[in-house]
Coordinates of C-alpha atoms in Angstrom, one line a residue:
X1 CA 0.0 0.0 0.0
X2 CA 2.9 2.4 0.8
X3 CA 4.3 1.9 -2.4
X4 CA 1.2 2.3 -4.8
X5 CA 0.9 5.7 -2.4
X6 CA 4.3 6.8 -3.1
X7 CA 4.3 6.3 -7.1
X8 CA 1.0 7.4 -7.1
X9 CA -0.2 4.5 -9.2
X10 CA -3.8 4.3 -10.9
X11 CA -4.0 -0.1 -10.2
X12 CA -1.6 -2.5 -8.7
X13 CA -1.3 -5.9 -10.5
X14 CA 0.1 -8.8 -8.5
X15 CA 1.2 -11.9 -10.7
X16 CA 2.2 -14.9 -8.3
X17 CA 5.2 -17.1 -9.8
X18 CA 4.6 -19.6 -11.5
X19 CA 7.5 -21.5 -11.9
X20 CA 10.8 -19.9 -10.8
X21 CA 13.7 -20.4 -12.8
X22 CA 16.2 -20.0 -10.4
X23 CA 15.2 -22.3 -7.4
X24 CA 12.8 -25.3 -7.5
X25 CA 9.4 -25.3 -5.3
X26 CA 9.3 -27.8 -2.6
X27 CA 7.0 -31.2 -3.2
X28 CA 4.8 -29.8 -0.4
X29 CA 3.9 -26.3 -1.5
X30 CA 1.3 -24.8 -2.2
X31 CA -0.7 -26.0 -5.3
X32 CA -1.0 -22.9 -8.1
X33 CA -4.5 -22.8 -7.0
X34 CA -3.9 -22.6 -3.5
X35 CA -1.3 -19.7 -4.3
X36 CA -3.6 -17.7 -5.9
X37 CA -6.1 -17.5 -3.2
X38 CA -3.4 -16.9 -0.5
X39 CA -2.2 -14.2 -2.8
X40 CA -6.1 -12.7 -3.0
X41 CA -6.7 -12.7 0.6
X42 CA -3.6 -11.0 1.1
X43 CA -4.1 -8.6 -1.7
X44 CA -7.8 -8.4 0.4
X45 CA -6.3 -6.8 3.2
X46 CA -4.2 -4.2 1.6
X47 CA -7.3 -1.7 1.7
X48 CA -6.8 -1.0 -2.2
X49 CA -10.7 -2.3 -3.2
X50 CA -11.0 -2.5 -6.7
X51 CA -7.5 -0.4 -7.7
X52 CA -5.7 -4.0 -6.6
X53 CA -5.9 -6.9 -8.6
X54 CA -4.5 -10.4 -8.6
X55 CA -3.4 -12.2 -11.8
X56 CA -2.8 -15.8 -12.6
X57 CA -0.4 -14.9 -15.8
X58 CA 2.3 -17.1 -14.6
X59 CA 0.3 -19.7 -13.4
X60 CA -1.2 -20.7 -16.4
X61 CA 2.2 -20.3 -18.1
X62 CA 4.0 -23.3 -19.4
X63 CA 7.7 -24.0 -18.3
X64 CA 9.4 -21.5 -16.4
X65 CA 8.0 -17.7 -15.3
X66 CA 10.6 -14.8 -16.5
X67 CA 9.6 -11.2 -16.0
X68 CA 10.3 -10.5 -19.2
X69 CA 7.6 -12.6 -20.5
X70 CA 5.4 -11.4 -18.0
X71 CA 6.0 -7.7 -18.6
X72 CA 5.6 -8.4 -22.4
X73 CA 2.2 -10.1 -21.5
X74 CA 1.4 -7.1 -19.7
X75 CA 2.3 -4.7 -22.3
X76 CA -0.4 -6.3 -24.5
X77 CA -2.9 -6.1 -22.1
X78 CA -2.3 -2.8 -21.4
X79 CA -0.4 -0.8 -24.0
X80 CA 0.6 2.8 -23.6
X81 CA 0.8 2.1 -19.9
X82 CA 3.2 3.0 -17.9
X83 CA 3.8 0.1 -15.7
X84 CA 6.2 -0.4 -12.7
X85 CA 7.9 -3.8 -11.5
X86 CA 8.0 -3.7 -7.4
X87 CA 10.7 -5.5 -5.9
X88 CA 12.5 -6.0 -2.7
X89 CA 16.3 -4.8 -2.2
X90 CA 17.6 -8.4 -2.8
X91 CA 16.5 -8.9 -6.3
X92 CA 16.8 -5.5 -7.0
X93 CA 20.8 -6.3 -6.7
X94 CA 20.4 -9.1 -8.9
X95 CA 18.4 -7.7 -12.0
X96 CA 21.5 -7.8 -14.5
X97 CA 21.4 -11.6 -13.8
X98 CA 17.8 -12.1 -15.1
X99 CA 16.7 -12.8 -18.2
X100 CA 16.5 -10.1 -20.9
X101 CA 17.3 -7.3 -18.3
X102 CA 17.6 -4.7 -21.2
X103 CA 14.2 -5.5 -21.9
X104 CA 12.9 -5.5 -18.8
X105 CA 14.0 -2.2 -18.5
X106 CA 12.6 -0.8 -21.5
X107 CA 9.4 -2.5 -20.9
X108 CA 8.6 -1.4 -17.4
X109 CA 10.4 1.2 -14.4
X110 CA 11.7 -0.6 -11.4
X111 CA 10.7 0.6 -8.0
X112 CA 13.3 -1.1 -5.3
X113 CA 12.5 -0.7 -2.0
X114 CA 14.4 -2.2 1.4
X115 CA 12.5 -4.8 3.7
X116 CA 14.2 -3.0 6.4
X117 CA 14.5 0.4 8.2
X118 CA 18.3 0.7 7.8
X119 CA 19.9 3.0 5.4
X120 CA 19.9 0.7 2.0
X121 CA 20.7 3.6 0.2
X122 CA 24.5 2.9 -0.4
X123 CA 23.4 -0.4 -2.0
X124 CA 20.6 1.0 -3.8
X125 CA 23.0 3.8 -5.0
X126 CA 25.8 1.4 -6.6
X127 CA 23.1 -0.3 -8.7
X128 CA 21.2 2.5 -9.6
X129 CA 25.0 3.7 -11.0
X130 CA 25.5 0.4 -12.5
X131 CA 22.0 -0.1 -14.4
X132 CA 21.7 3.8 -15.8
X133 CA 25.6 3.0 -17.3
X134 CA 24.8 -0.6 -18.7
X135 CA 20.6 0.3 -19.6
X136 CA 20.3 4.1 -19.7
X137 CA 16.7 4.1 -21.0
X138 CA 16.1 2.7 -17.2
X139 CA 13.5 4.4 -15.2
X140 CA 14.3 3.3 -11.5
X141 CA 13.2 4.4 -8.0
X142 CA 14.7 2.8 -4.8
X143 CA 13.0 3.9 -1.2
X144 CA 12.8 2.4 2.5
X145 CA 9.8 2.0 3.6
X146 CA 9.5 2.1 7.7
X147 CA 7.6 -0.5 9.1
X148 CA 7.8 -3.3 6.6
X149 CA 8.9 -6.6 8.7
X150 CA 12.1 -8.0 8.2
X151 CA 11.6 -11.1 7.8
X152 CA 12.2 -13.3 4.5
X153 CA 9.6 -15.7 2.8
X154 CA 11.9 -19.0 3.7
X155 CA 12.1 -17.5 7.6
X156 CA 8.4 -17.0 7.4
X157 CA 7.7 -20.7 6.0
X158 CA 10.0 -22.0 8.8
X159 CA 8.5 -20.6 11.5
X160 CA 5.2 -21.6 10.4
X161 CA 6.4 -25.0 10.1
X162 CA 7.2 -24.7 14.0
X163 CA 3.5 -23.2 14.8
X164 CA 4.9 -19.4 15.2
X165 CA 4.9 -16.7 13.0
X166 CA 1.2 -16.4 12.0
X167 CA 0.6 -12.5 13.9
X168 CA 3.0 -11.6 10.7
X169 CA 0.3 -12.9 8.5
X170 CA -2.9 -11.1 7.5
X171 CA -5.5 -13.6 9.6
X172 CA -7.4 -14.4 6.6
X173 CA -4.5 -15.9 4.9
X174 CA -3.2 -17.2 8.2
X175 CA -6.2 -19.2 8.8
X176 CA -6.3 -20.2 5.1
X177 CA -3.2 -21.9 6.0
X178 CA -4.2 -23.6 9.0
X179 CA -7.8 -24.7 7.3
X180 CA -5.3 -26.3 4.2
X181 CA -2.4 -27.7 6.5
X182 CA -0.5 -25.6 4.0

């Protein structure tokens, strides 16, 4: 919420993975379908209404998800856009690694932001240096944002494994996972 605030942004799209090329989902995950409707009861509590909505792109996708397919997707669905890709400090640092990350950038602006309230900024600034020499038709913004938990998805599966953990859940997708054994 503090980021579709901050860039001042007309809808917020969120696109679970489907399948990520750079790790391999556990046998007991979540099924896609069960994904999705964490991802909506989260996206629920955000307060957004109707100007958030939840997509199943990559789910329906064969093989693995790349962003740059999914921004391309997007781009047909909504042309003359602008559209933003959200991510946290940690794949922010990674971006040149993707796929296509020329074409990422030309596709959509990159908004970073820290999980955490220290200072991120001398990170954020040596990538930002880095991407605007290698790309410099990117459009990037990187911010803190106070009050986000610091706390990653593996820690959060991990403590739910061991019963804890579930007050940093909103309760509807807390009890969603307690109602699925998830």
């Amino acid at each position: 919420r503090t980021v579709f605030e901050l860039l001042k942004l007309d809808k917020l799209l969120v696109i679970p993975t489907g399948r990520p090329p750079h790790k391999s989902l556990a046998p007991d995950s979540p099924s896609p379908d069960q994904r999705l409707e964490l991802t909506r009861l989260a996206m629920e509590q955000t307060g957004l209404e109707d100007r958030v909505e939840v997509l199943d792109l990559e789910l329906r996708r064969e093989g693995n998800s790349y962003t740059v397919d999914t921004l391309s997707r997007l781009r047909e669905l909504y042309p003359g856009e602008e559209l933003w890709l959200l991510l946290g400090a940690d794949m922010f640092l990674t971006l040149q690694t993707w796929r296509e990350p020329e074409r990422i950038l030309s596709l959509a602006g990159v908004a970073a932001f820290g999980r955490t309230e220290m200072d991120m900024e001398e990170l954020f600034s040596v990538q930002r240096s880095y991407l605007y020499r290698t790309y410099p038709q990117a459009r990037l913004v990187t911010l803190t944002i106070p009050g986000v938990v610091d706390i990653s998805s593996t820690e959060l599966r991990e403590q739910l494994a061991r019963g804890e953990g579930g007050t940093l859940l909103a309760p509807a997708v807390y009890g969603c996972i307690l109602r699925e054994g998830l």
